[in-house]
Coordinates of C-alpha atoms and ligand atoms in Angstrom, one line a residue:
M1 CA -46.8 -7.9 -2.3
S2 CA -47.4 -4.7 -0.3
I3 CA -45.4 -1.6 -1.2
Q4 CA -43.4 0.0 1.6
H5 CA -43.6 3.8 1.9
L6 CA -40.4 5.6 2.8
Q7 CA -39.8 9.0 4.3
H8 CA -37.1 11.6 4.4
I9 CA -35.2 12.3 7.6
I10 CA -35.1 16.0 8.4
N11 CA -34.1 17.3 11.9
G12 CA -33.8 13.7 13.1
T13 CA -37.5 13.1 12.3
Q14 CA -39.2 11.0 9.5
T15 CA -40.9 13.5 7.2
S16 CA -43.2 13.2 4.2
G17 CA -42.2 14.7 0.9
G18 CA -44.4 17.3 -0.7
S19 CA -43.4 17.4 -4.4
G20 CA -46.5 15.6 -5.5
R21 CA -44.3 13.2 -7.4
M22 CA -44.1 9.6 -6.2
F23 CA -40.9 7.7 -7.0
D24 CA -41.2 4.0 -7.6
I25 CA -38.3 2.0 -6.2
Y26 CA -37.8 -1.3 -8.0
N27 CA -36.3 -4.7 -7.2
P28 CA -34.3 -4.9 -10.5
A29 CA -34.1 -8.7 -10.3
T30 CA -37.9 -9.0 -10.6
G31 CA -38.8 -5.8 -12.3
Q32 CA -41.4 -5.2 -9.5
V33 CA -41.9 -2.0 -7.5
S34 CA -41.1 -2.8 -3.9
R35 CA -41.1 0.7 -2.2
Q36 CA -42.2 4.2 -2.9
I37 CA -41.4 7.7 -1.7
E38 CA -42.9 11.1 -2.5
G39 CA -39.9 13.2 -3.6
A40 CA -38.7 16.2 -1.7
S41 CA -40.0 19.5 -3.0
A42 CA -38.0 22.7 -3.3
S43 CA -39.7 23.9 0.0
D44 CA -38.9 20.6 1.8
T45 CA -35.3 21.0 0.7
A46 CA -35.2 24.7 1.8
Q47 CA -36.6 23.6 5.2
A48 CA -33.9 21.0 5.6
I49 CA -31.2 23.6 4.6
A50 CA -32.6 26.1 7.1
I51 CA -32.5 23.5 9.9
A52 CA -28.9 22.6 9.0
N53 CA -28.0 26.2 8.9
D54 CA -29.5 26.9 12.4
K55 CA -27.7 23.9 13.8
F56 CA -24.3 24.9 12.4
A57 CA -23.5 27.4 15.1
E58 CA -23.8 24.8 17.8
W59 CA -22.3 21.8 16.0
S60 CA -19.3 23.7 14.7
K61 CA -18.3 24.4 18.3
V62 CA -18.5 20.8 19.4
P63 CA -14.8 19.8 19.9
P64 CA -13.4 17.4 17.2
S65 CA -12.7 14.8 19.8
K66 CA -16.4 14.7 20.8
R67 CA -17.3 14.4 17.1
A68 CA -14.8 11.5 16.8
H69 CA -16.5 9.7 19.7
I70 CA -19.8 9.7 17.7
M71 CA -17.9 8.3 14.7
F72 CA -16.5 5.5 16.9
A73 CA -20.0 4.6 18.0
Y74 CA -21.2 4.9 14.4
R75 CA -18.4 2.6 13.2
Q76 CA -19.6 -0.2 15.6
L77 CA -23.2 0.3 14.5
I78 CA -22.3 -0.1 10.8
I79 CA -20.3 -3.3 11.7
D80 CA -23.3 -4.7 13.6
H81 CA -25.7 -3.8 10.8
T82 CA -23.6 -4.8 7.8
D83 CA -25.9 -7.7 6.8
E84 CA -29.0 -5.5 7.0
L85 CA -27.4 -2.6 5.0
A86 CA -26.1 -5.0 2.4
E87 CA -29.5 -6.6 2.0
L88 CA -31.1 -3.1 1.5
I89 CA -28.5 -2.3 -1.2
S90 CA -29.0 -5.5 -3.1
Q91 CA -32.8 -5.3 -2.9
E92 CA -32.8 -2.0 -4.7
H93 CA -29.6 -2.0 -6.7
G94 CA -29.4 -5.7 -7.7
K95 CA -25.7 -6.3 -6.9
T96 CA -24.7 -9.5 -5.2
L97 CA -24.7 -9.5 -1.4
A98 CA -20.9 -10.0 -1.3
D99 CA -20.4 -7.0 -3.5
A100 CA -22.9 -5.0 -1.3
K101 CA -21.0 -6.0 1.8
G102 CA -17.8 -4.9 0.1
E103 CA -19.1 -1.4 -0.5
V104 CA -20.3 -1.1 3.1
G105 CA -16.8 -2.1 4.2
R106 CA -15.2 0.6 2.0
G107 CA -17.7 3.2 3.5
L108 CA -16.8 2.0 6.9
E109 CA -13.1 2.7 6.2
I110 CA -14.0 6.4 5.7
V111 CA -15.8 6.4 9.1
E112 CA -12.7 4.9 10.6
Y113 CA -10.6 7.6 9.0
C114 CA -13.0 10.2 10.7
T115 CA -12.5 8.7 14.1
A116 CA -9.0 10.4 13.9
I117 CA -10.4 13.7 12.8
N118 CA -8.5 15.6 15.6
N119 CA -5.3 14.4 13.9
H120 CA -6.5 15.4 10.4
L121 CA -7.5 18.9 11.6
K122 CA -4.2 19.5 13.4
S123 CA -2.6 22.7 12.1
D124 CA 0.8 24.1 11.4
F125 CA 2.6 26.6 13.7
S126 CA 5.6 28.6 12.8
A127 CA 7.3 30.3 15.7
D128 CA 9.3 33.6 15.2
V129 CA 8.3 34.3 11.6
S130 CA 9.7 37.7 12.5
N131 CA 11.0 39.0 15.8
G132 CA 8.3 38.2 18.5
I133 CA 5.8 37.2 15.8
D134 CA 4.3 33.7 15.4
S135 CA 2.0 32.3 12.6
H136 CA -0.4 29.4 12.7
N137 CA -3.1 27.9 10.5
L138 CA -6.7 26.9 11.4
R139 CA -8.9 24.7 9.4
Q140 CA -12.5 25.7 10.2
P141 CA -15.8 24.3 9.0
I142 CA -17.6 26.2 6.3
G143 CA -21.3 25.8 7.1
V144 CA -24.0 23.7 5.4
C145 CA -22.6 21.2 2.9
A146 CA -24.6 19.1 0.6
G147 CA -24.0 15.7 -1.1
I148 CA -25.8 14.6 -4.3
V149 CA -25.2 10.9 -4.9
P150 CA -25.7 8.3 -7.7
F151 CA -27.5 5.0 -7.6
N152 CA -24.5 2.7 -8.1
F153 CA -23.0 2.8 -4.6
P154 CA -25.9 3.4 -2.2
A155 CA -23.7 3.2 0.9
M156 CA -20.1 3.9 -0.1
V157 CA -20.5 7.1 -2.0
P158 CA -22.7 8.9 0.6
M159 CA -20.1 7.8 3.2
W160 CA -17.3 9.4 1.1
M161 CA -19.1 12.7 2.0
Y162 CA -21.1 13.2 5.2
P163 CA -18.8 11.5 7.8
V164 CA -15.9 13.7 6.6
A165 CA -18.0 16.9 6.4
I166 CA -19.7 16.3 9.8
S167 CA -16.5 15.4 11.5
C168 CA -15.0 18.6 10.3
G169 CA -17.8 20.5 12.0
N170 CA -20.2 21.2 9.2
T171 CA -23.9 20.3 8.9
F172 CA -25.1 18.3 5.9
I173 CA -27.9 17.8 3.4
L174 CA -27.7 14.3 1.8
K175 CA -29.7 14.1 -1.4
L176 CA -30.0 10.4 -2.1
S177 CA -30.7 8.8 -5.5
E178 CA -34.4 8.2 -6.0
K179 CA -33.6 4.7 -7.3
V180 CA -31.9 3.3 -4.2
P181 CA -32.7 5.4 -1.1
S182 CA -33.3 2.7 1.7
C183 CA -29.6 2.1 2.6
G184 CA -28.8 5.8 2.9
L185 CA -31.9 6.4 5.0
R186 CA -30.9 3.5 7.3
L187 CA -27.4 4.9 7.6
T188 CA -28.9 8.2 8.6
E189 CA -30.9 6.5 11.4
L190 CA -27.8 4.8 12.6
M191 CA -25.9 8.1 12.7
H192 CA -28.5 9.4 15.1
E193 CA -28.4 6.2 17.1
A194 CA -24.6 6.8 17.4
G195 CA -25.4 10.2 19.1
L196 CA -25.4 12.7 16.3
P197 CA -27.7 15.6 17.3
A198 CA -30.8 16.1 15.2
G199 CA -30.4 18.6 12.4
V200 CA -26.7 17.9 11.7
L201 CA -27.4 15.4 9.0
N202 CA -30.6 15.8 7.0
T203 CA -31.4 13.2 4.4
I204 CA -33.8 13.7 1.5
V205 CA -34.8 11.8 -1.6
G206 CA -35.6 13.8 -4.7
D207 CA -34.7 14.8 -8.2
K208 CA -33.9 18.0 -10.1
E209 CA -36.4 20.0 -8.0
A210 CA -34.5 19.3 -4.8
V211 CA -31.1 19.6 -6.5
D212 CA -31.9 23.0 -7.9
E213 CA -32.9 24.3 -4.5
I214 CA -29.5 23.1 -3.1
L215 CA -27.7 24.8 -6.0
S216 CA -29.3 28.2 -5.5
N217 CA -29.9 28.4 -1.7
D218 CA -27.4 30.9 -0.2
A219 CA -27.0 28.9 3.0
V220 CA -25.4 26.0 1.2
K221 CA -21.6 26.6 1.1
A222 CA -20.2 23.5 -0.5
I223 CA -21.6 20.7 -2.8
S224 CA -20.2 17.3 -3.4
F225 CA -21.7 15.5 -6.4
V226 CA -21.1 12.0 -7.7
G227 CA -22.9 10.9 -10.9
S228 CA -22.9 11.2 -14.6
T229 CA -20.9 13.9 -16.6
P230 CA -23.8 15.9 -18.1
V231 CA -25.5 16.3 -14.7
G232 CA -22.1 16.9 -12.9
E233 CA -21.2 19.6 -15.4
Y234 CA -24.5 21.3 -14.8
I235 CA -24.1 21.1 -11.0
Y236 CA -20.6 22.4 -11.2
Q237 CA -21.6 25.4 -13.4
E238 CA -24.8 26.3 -11.5
G239 CA -23.2 25.8 -8.0
S240 CA -20.1 27.9 -9.0
K241 CA -22.4 30.6 -10.4
H242 CA -23.9 30.8 -6.9
N243 CA -20.4 31.1 -5.4
K244 CA -20.4 27.7 -3.8
R245 CA -17.4 25.3 -3.5
V246 CA -18.2 22.4 -5.9
Q247 CA -16.6 19.1 -6.5
A248 CA -18.3 17.0 -9.1
L249 CA -17.0 13.4 -9.7
C250 CA -18.4 12.1 -12.9
G251 CA -18.5 9.5 -15.7
A252 CA -15.7 7.3 -16.9
K253 CA -14.4 4.9 -19.6
N254 CA -11.6 3.1 -17.9
H255 CA -8.9 1.4 -20.0
M256 CA -6.8 -1.5 -19.0
I257 CA -3.6 -1.9 -21.1
V258 CA -2.4 -5.5 -21.4
M259 CA 1.2 -5.7 -22.5
P260 CA 2.6 -8.7 -24.3
D261 CA 4.7 -9.6 -21.2
A262 CA 1.7 -9.5 -18.8
D263 CA 0.7 -12.5 -16.7
L264 CA -2.3 -13.5 -18.9
E265 CA -4.1 -15.5 -16.2
L266 CA -3.8 -12.6 -13.8
S267 CA -5.0 -10.2 -16.4
V268 CA -8.0 -12.3 -17.4
D269 CA -9.1 -12.9 -13.8
A270 CA -8.7 -9.2 -13.1
V271 CA -10.7 -8.0 -16.1
I272 CA -13.6 -10.5 -15.6
G273 CA -14.2 -9.0 -12.1
A274 CA -13.6 -5.4 -13.1
A275 CA -15.7 -5.5 -16.2
Y276 CA -18.7 -7.6 -15.2
G277 CA -18.8 -7.2 -11.4
S278 CA -21.8 -5.2 -10.3
A279 CA -23.0 -5.6 -14.0
G280 CA -20.4 -3.0 -15.1
E281 CA -22.2 -0.3 -13.1
R282 CA -19.1 1.0 -11.4
C283 CA -17.4 4.3 -12.2
M284 CA -14.1 2.4 -11.9
A285 CA -15.3 -0.6 -14.0
I286 CA -12.9 -1.6 -16.8
S287 CA -14.9 -1.1 -20.0
V288 CA -12.0 -1.2 -22.5
V289 CA -9.1 -3.6 -22.7
V290 CA -6.2 -2.3 -24.9
A291 CA -4.3 -5.3 -26.1
V292 CA -0.8 -4.5 -27.3
G293 CA -0.1 -6.8 -30.2
D294 CA -2.5 -9.2 -32.0
E295 CA -1.0 -12.2 -30.2
T296 CA -2.0 -10.7 -26.9
A297 CA -5.4 -9.8 -28.2
D298 CA -6.0 -13.3 -29.6
K299 CA -5.0 -15.0 -26.3
L300 CA -7.2 -12.6 -24.3
I301 CA -10.3 -13.2 -26.4
A302 CA -9.7 -17.0 -26.4
S303 CA -9.4 -17.0 -22.6
L304 CA -12.1 -14.4 -21.8
S305 CA -14.9 -15.7 -24.1
P306 CA -15.8 -18.9 -22.3
K307 CA -15.6 -17.2 -18.9
V308 CA -17.9 -14.4 -20.0
K309 CA -20.4 -16.9 -21.6
S310 CA -20.6 -18.8 -18.3
L311 CA -21.1 -15.9 -16.0
K312 CA -23.8 -16.9 -13.5
I313 CA -26.5 -14.3 -13.7
G314 CA -29.4 -14.0 -11.3
A315 CA -30.9 -12.3 -8.2
Y316 CA -28.6 -11.3 -5.3
N317 CA -30.1 -13.9 -3.1
E318 CA -29.7 -16.9 -5.5
P319 CA -26.7 -19.1 -4.7
D320 CA -23.4 -18.5 -6.4
V321 CA -24.6 -15.6 -8.5
E322 CA -21.7 -13.6 -10.0
M323 CA -23.7 -10.8 -11.8
G324 CA -27.0 -9.3 -11.0
P325 CA -29.4 -7.1 -13.1
V326 CA -28.8 -3.5 -14.2
I327 CA -30.7 -0.8 -12.4
S328 CA -33.8 -0.1 -14.6
K329 CA -35.7 -0.9 -17.7
Q330 CA -34.5 2.3 -19.2
S331 CA -30.9 1.4 -18.5
Q332 CA -31.4 -2.1 -19.9
E333 CA -32.7 -0.7 -23.1
N334 CA -29.9 1.9 -23.3
I335 CA -27.3 -0.9 -22.9
L336 CA -29.0 -3.1 -25.5
S337 CA -29.1 -0.2 -28.0
Y338 CA -25.3 0.3 -27.6
I339 CA -24.7 -3.4 -28.2
D340 CA -26.8 -3.2 -31.4
A341 CA -24.8 0.0 -32.4
G342 CA -21.5 -1.8 -31.8
V343 CA -22.6 -4.6 -34.2
S344 CA -23.7 -2.2 -36.9
E345 CA -20.6 -0.1 -36.5
G346 CA -18.5 -3.2 -37.4
A347 CA -17.1 -4.5 -34.1
T348 CA -16.9 -8.2 -33.6
L349 CA -19.4 -9.4 -30.9
A350 CA -17.4 -12.3 -29.5
V351 CA -19.9 -13.0 -26.7
D352 CA -23.5 -11.8 -27.2
G353 CA -25.3 -11.4 -23.8
R354 CA -28.4 -9.8 -25.3
V355 CA -30.3 -13.1 -25.0
A356 CA -30.2 -13.0 -21.2
S357 CA -32.5 -10.0 -21.3
N358 CA -35.4 -12.2 -22.5
E359 CA -34.6 -15.1 -20.2
H360 CA -35.4 -13.3 -16.9
D361 CA -38.2 -11.1 -15.6
G362 CA -36.0 -8.4 -14.2
F363 CA -33.6 -5.9 -15.9
F364 CA -30.9 -8.3 -17.0
V365 CA -28.2 -8.0 -19.7
G366 CA -25.8 -10.9 -20.1
G367 CA -22.0 -10.2 -20.3
C368 CA -21.0 -9.0 -23.8
L369 CA -17.5 -9.0 -25.2
F370 CA -16.6 -7.0 -28.3
D371 CA -13.3 -7.5 -30.3
N372 CA -11.8 -5.2 -33.0
V373 CA -13.3 -2.1 -31.5
T374 CA -12.0 1.2 -32.9
A375 CA -11.8 4.7 -31.3
D376 CA -14.6 6.1 -33.5
M377 CA -17.3 3.7 -32.4
S378 CA -20.0 4.8 -29.9
I379 CA -19.3 1.6 -27.8
Y380 CA -15.8 3.0 -27.3
T381 CA -16.5 6.8 -27.0
D382 CA -19.5 6.6 -24.6
E383 CA -19.9 5.4 -21.0
I384 CA -22.3 2.4 -21.4
F385 CA -22.5 1.6 -17.7
G386 CA -23.4 -2.1 -18.2
P387 CA -21.7 -5.5 -18.7
V388 CA -20.1 -4.6 -22.0
L389 CA -16.3 -5.0 -22.5
C390 CA -14.6 -3.6 -25.6
V391 CA -11.2 -5.0 -26.8
V392 CA -9.2 -2.5 -28.8
R393 CA -6.1 -3.8 -30.6
V394 CA -3.0 -1.6 -30.9
A395 CA 0.5 -2.4 -32.2
T396 CA 2.6 -0.6 -29.6
Y397 CA 2.7 0.7 -26.0
D398 CA 2.9 4.2 -27.3
A399 CA -0.3 3.8 -29.3
A400 CA -2.0 2.3 -26.2
L401 CA -1.0 5.3 -24.1
K402 CA -2.1 7.8 -26.7
L403 CA -5.5 6.1 -26.9
V404 CA -6.0 6.4 -23.1
N405 CA -4.8 10.0 -23.1
D406 CA -7.1 11.0 -26.1
H407 CA -10.3 9.8 -24.4
E408 CA -12.5 12.6 -22.9
Y409 CA -12.7 10.7 -19.5
G410 CA -9.8 10.2 -17.1
N411 CA -11.2 8.5 -14.1
G412 CA -9.3 5.2 -13.7
T413 CA -6.9 3.1 -15.7
A414 CA -4.6 0.1 -15.3
I415 CA -1.6 -1.4 -16.9
F416 CA -0.8 -5.1 -16.8
T417 CA 2.9 -5.8 -17.4
R418 CA 5.9 -7.4 -15.8
D419 CA 8.2 -4.6 -16.9
G420 CA 9.0 -1.9 -14.4
D421 CA 10.2 0.6 -17.0
T422 CA 6.9 0.5 -18.9
A423 CA 4.8 0.6 -15.7
R424 CA 6.8 3.6 -14.4
H425 CA 6.5 5.5 -17.8
F426 CA 2.7 4.8 -17.8
T427 CA 2.1 6.0 -14.2
S428 CA 4.0 9.1 -15.0
H429 CA 2.6 10.0 -18.4
V430 CA -1.0 8.8 -18.3
Q431 CA -3.6 11.6 -18.1
V432 CA -5.9 9.8 -15.6
G433 CA -6.6 10.4 -11.9
M434 CA -6.3 6.9 -10.5
V435 CA -3.8 4.4 -11.9
G436 CA -3.4 0.7 -11.2
V437 CA -0.3 -1.4 -11.9
N438 CA -1.5 -5.0 -12.2
I439 CA -4.5 -3.8 -10.2
P440 CA -7.7 -3.4 -12.3
I441 CA -9.8 -1.2 -10.1
P442 CA -7.4 1.1 -8.3
V443 CA -10.0 2.7 -5.9
P444 CA -7.9 4.6 -3.3
V445 CA -8.4 3.6 0.3
A446 CA -9.8 6.0 2.9
M447 CA -6.6 7.9 3.8
H448 CA -5.9 8.6 0.1
S449 CA -8.3 10.6 -2.1
F450 CA -10.6 9.5 -4.9
G451 CA -10.9 11.6 -8.1
G452 CA -10.5 11.6 -11.8
W453 CA -9.1 14.0 -14.4
K454 CA -10.5 15.6 -17.5
R455 CA -14.3 15.3 -17.9
S456 CA -14.4 12.8 -15.0
L457 CA -14.0 15.5 -12.4
F458 CA -15.2 19.2 -12.3
G459 CA -13.9 21.5 -9.6
G460 CA -10.5 20.0 -9.2
S461 CA -11.0 18.6 -5.7
S462 CA -10.9 14.9 -5.1
I463 CA -13.0 13.3 -2.4
H464 CA -12.2 11.8 1.1
G465 CA -8.8 11.5 2.7
M466 CA -7.0 14.9 3.3
E467 CA -8.4 16.3 0.1
G468 CA -11.9 15.7 1.7
V469 CA -10.8 17.4 4.9
R470 CA -9.5 20.4 2.8
F471 CA -12.7 20.5 0.8
Y472 CA -15.0 20.7 3.9
T473 CA -12.9 23.3 5.8
Q474 CA -11.6 26.7 5.1
L475 CA -8.1 27.8 5.9
K476 CA -7.4 30.7 8.2
T477 CA -3.9 31.9 8.9
V478 CA -3.2 33.8 12.1
T479 CA -0.2 36.0 12.6
S480 CA 0.2 37.2 16.2
R481 CA 2.5 39.4 18.3
W482 CA 2.2 40.0 22.1
P483 CA 2.9 43.4 23.8
S484 CA 6.1 42.1 25.4
G485 CA 7.6 41.5 21.9
I486 CA 9.8 44.0 20.0
R487 CA 8.2 47.4 19.4
K488 CA 9.5 49.4 16.4
G489 CA 6.9 52.1 16.2
A490 CA 4.8 52.8 13.2
E491 CA 6.1 51.2 9.9
F492 CA 5.0 52.4 6.5
H493 CA 6.8 49.8 4.3
F494 CA 5.7 46.2 3.7
S495 CA 7.7 44.2 6.2
S496 CA 9.3 40.8 5.8
G497 CA 10.7 38.3 8.2
K498 CA 14.2 39.5 7.5
D499 CA 13.5 42.9 9.0
V500 CA 15.0 43.1 12.4
Ligands
LIG1 P1 -27.0 10.6 -12.5 O1 -26.2 11.7 -13.0 O2 -28.2 10.3 -13.3 O3 -27.6 11.0 -11.0 C1 -26.8 11.4 -10.0 C2 -27.5 12.3 -9.0 O4 -28.0 13.5 -9.7 C3 -28.8 11.6 -8.5 O5 -28.9 12.0 -7.1 C4 -29.9 12.2 -9.3 O6 -31.1 12.3 -8.6 C5 -29.4 13.6 -9.6 N1 -29.9 14.1 -10.9 C6 -30.1 13.3 -12.0 N2 -30.5 14.1 -13.1 C7 -30.5 15.4 -12.6 C8 -30.7 16.7 -13.2 N3 -31.1 16.8 -14.5 N4 -30.6 17.8 -12.4 C9 -30.2 17.7 -11.1 N5 -29.9 16.5 -10.5 C10 -30.1 15.4 -11.2 O7 -26.1 9.4 -12.2 P2 -26.5 7.9 -11.9 O8 -27.2 7.3 -13.1 O9 -27.3 7.9 -10.6 O10 -25.1 7.2 -11.6 C11 -24.3 6.7 -12.6 C12 -23.2 7.7 -13.0 O11 -22.5 8.1 -11.9 C13 -22.2 7.1 -14.0 O12 -22.0 8.1 -15.0 C14 -21.0 6.8 -13.2 O13 -19.8 6.9 -13.9 C15 -21.1 8.0 -12.2 N6 -20.3 7.7 -11.0 C16 -19.1 8.4 -10.9 C17 -18.3 8.1 -9.7 C18 -17.0 8.9 -9.6 O14 -16.5 8.9 -8.5 N7 -16.5 9.5 -10.6 C19 -18.8 7.2 -8.8 C20 -20.0 6.6 -8.9 C21 -20.7 6.9 -10.1

């Protein structure tokens, strides 16, 4: 099979990378290299930033309604190309086509949100804050913004960022994951087809070399990062050191509490999709079930085990496949080593999916289910990012809540119960950013904002929705008086609205 060579898109033009390092892009279902790209060097990245910086003066003056028109055209193009985009995602990521279409749909919702950008940028006006004096707010773009994205959502996560930033009047550098670049590059082409002027969105593929240029280049004013916690913490610290605005959305270990009064069938169906969908490679995947009471745990294990054993594993284009491969050989080995560690640390491996890794050519791991997991085990403490579900048994709701709150991550969580009091207490007291009640993956929709707590988010700012608009704009407050207003002569005291 011939290998396709990809290029970066800088200033609306396909451009070769100059890092001297060629990235292999795999089809994880076969383990074969299907595409390659030479990574962006520091100087390629600096060139893209310089172009975006030059373009900012012009783009920031384009009225928001004109930017919204481009987003309307883009929305239609994404709808028209959904199948093609989903195919590109599945070819490089390995997730099923239905799942890939789902993430394109969630990205599309952000673009739809941006078609109303005039409304989101609308500001406050206070008349007569003092005699003849008015005050109003402006939300203005900040300049060149950059997005650094992970492999697990090749369409949705980039679309959390650049449509919002661009609609707000910024220019953008999108640094795609070197493992799954094709969909993000195609989305960039479609953005230009929709009428975006060249140089507003510049898309590069690279690694630390490109990222370090983004972190230190003075022209970059804001950085959105989504990825693992160690890298996110580095990006937050380095970007902040260079006085940039940084939001870094990071790793997770999402707990789902199942109370004794929960609807068991609903809980089991929910956790099967949330733990094993996309081979567990979702930052909102459920990786821990906290069963309250042994009876709840026994029933869950009995009901989950046959379903996990019979998960249909295969390539995205095979019929009825429920779970694809993981992203890479390295990831497969990492997940297998965690499963070995769980066994040696004393957890009960109720379903052993390790055998699937030998039955297929690609990077497969079968669904694994651990029972009797405790808080000191590495399968509990660490983000495994694979199809491995841990069941922790606790005696009470209070113990379940404490377990969730003591974990270092705080991205998503869920409670399954029929009791309103318990659900209300949980939503109020849990130290996690996104909470589901009888919903296993509570990913906020476009007009709300996505973000975790604790070591799942650095920089305090959630992404998309109004939090996104605030992140990609700076607030200016104007206080004005006109000559026909009251004149009181020179004043040497600090005045207030009560002075008349
Ligand atoms: P990753 O941290 O390895 O990579 C993320 C990005 O950082 C990529 O663009 C990569 O090229 C770049 N990068 C990697 N190493 C770097 C380094 N040393 N210096 C500078 N840049 C570097 O993450 P991943 O494996 O691509 O994605 C999986 C992770 O992303 C998981 O931890 C998952 O939880 C997290 N994630 C979080 C969210 C969220 O919203 N919280 C969403 C999706 C994924």
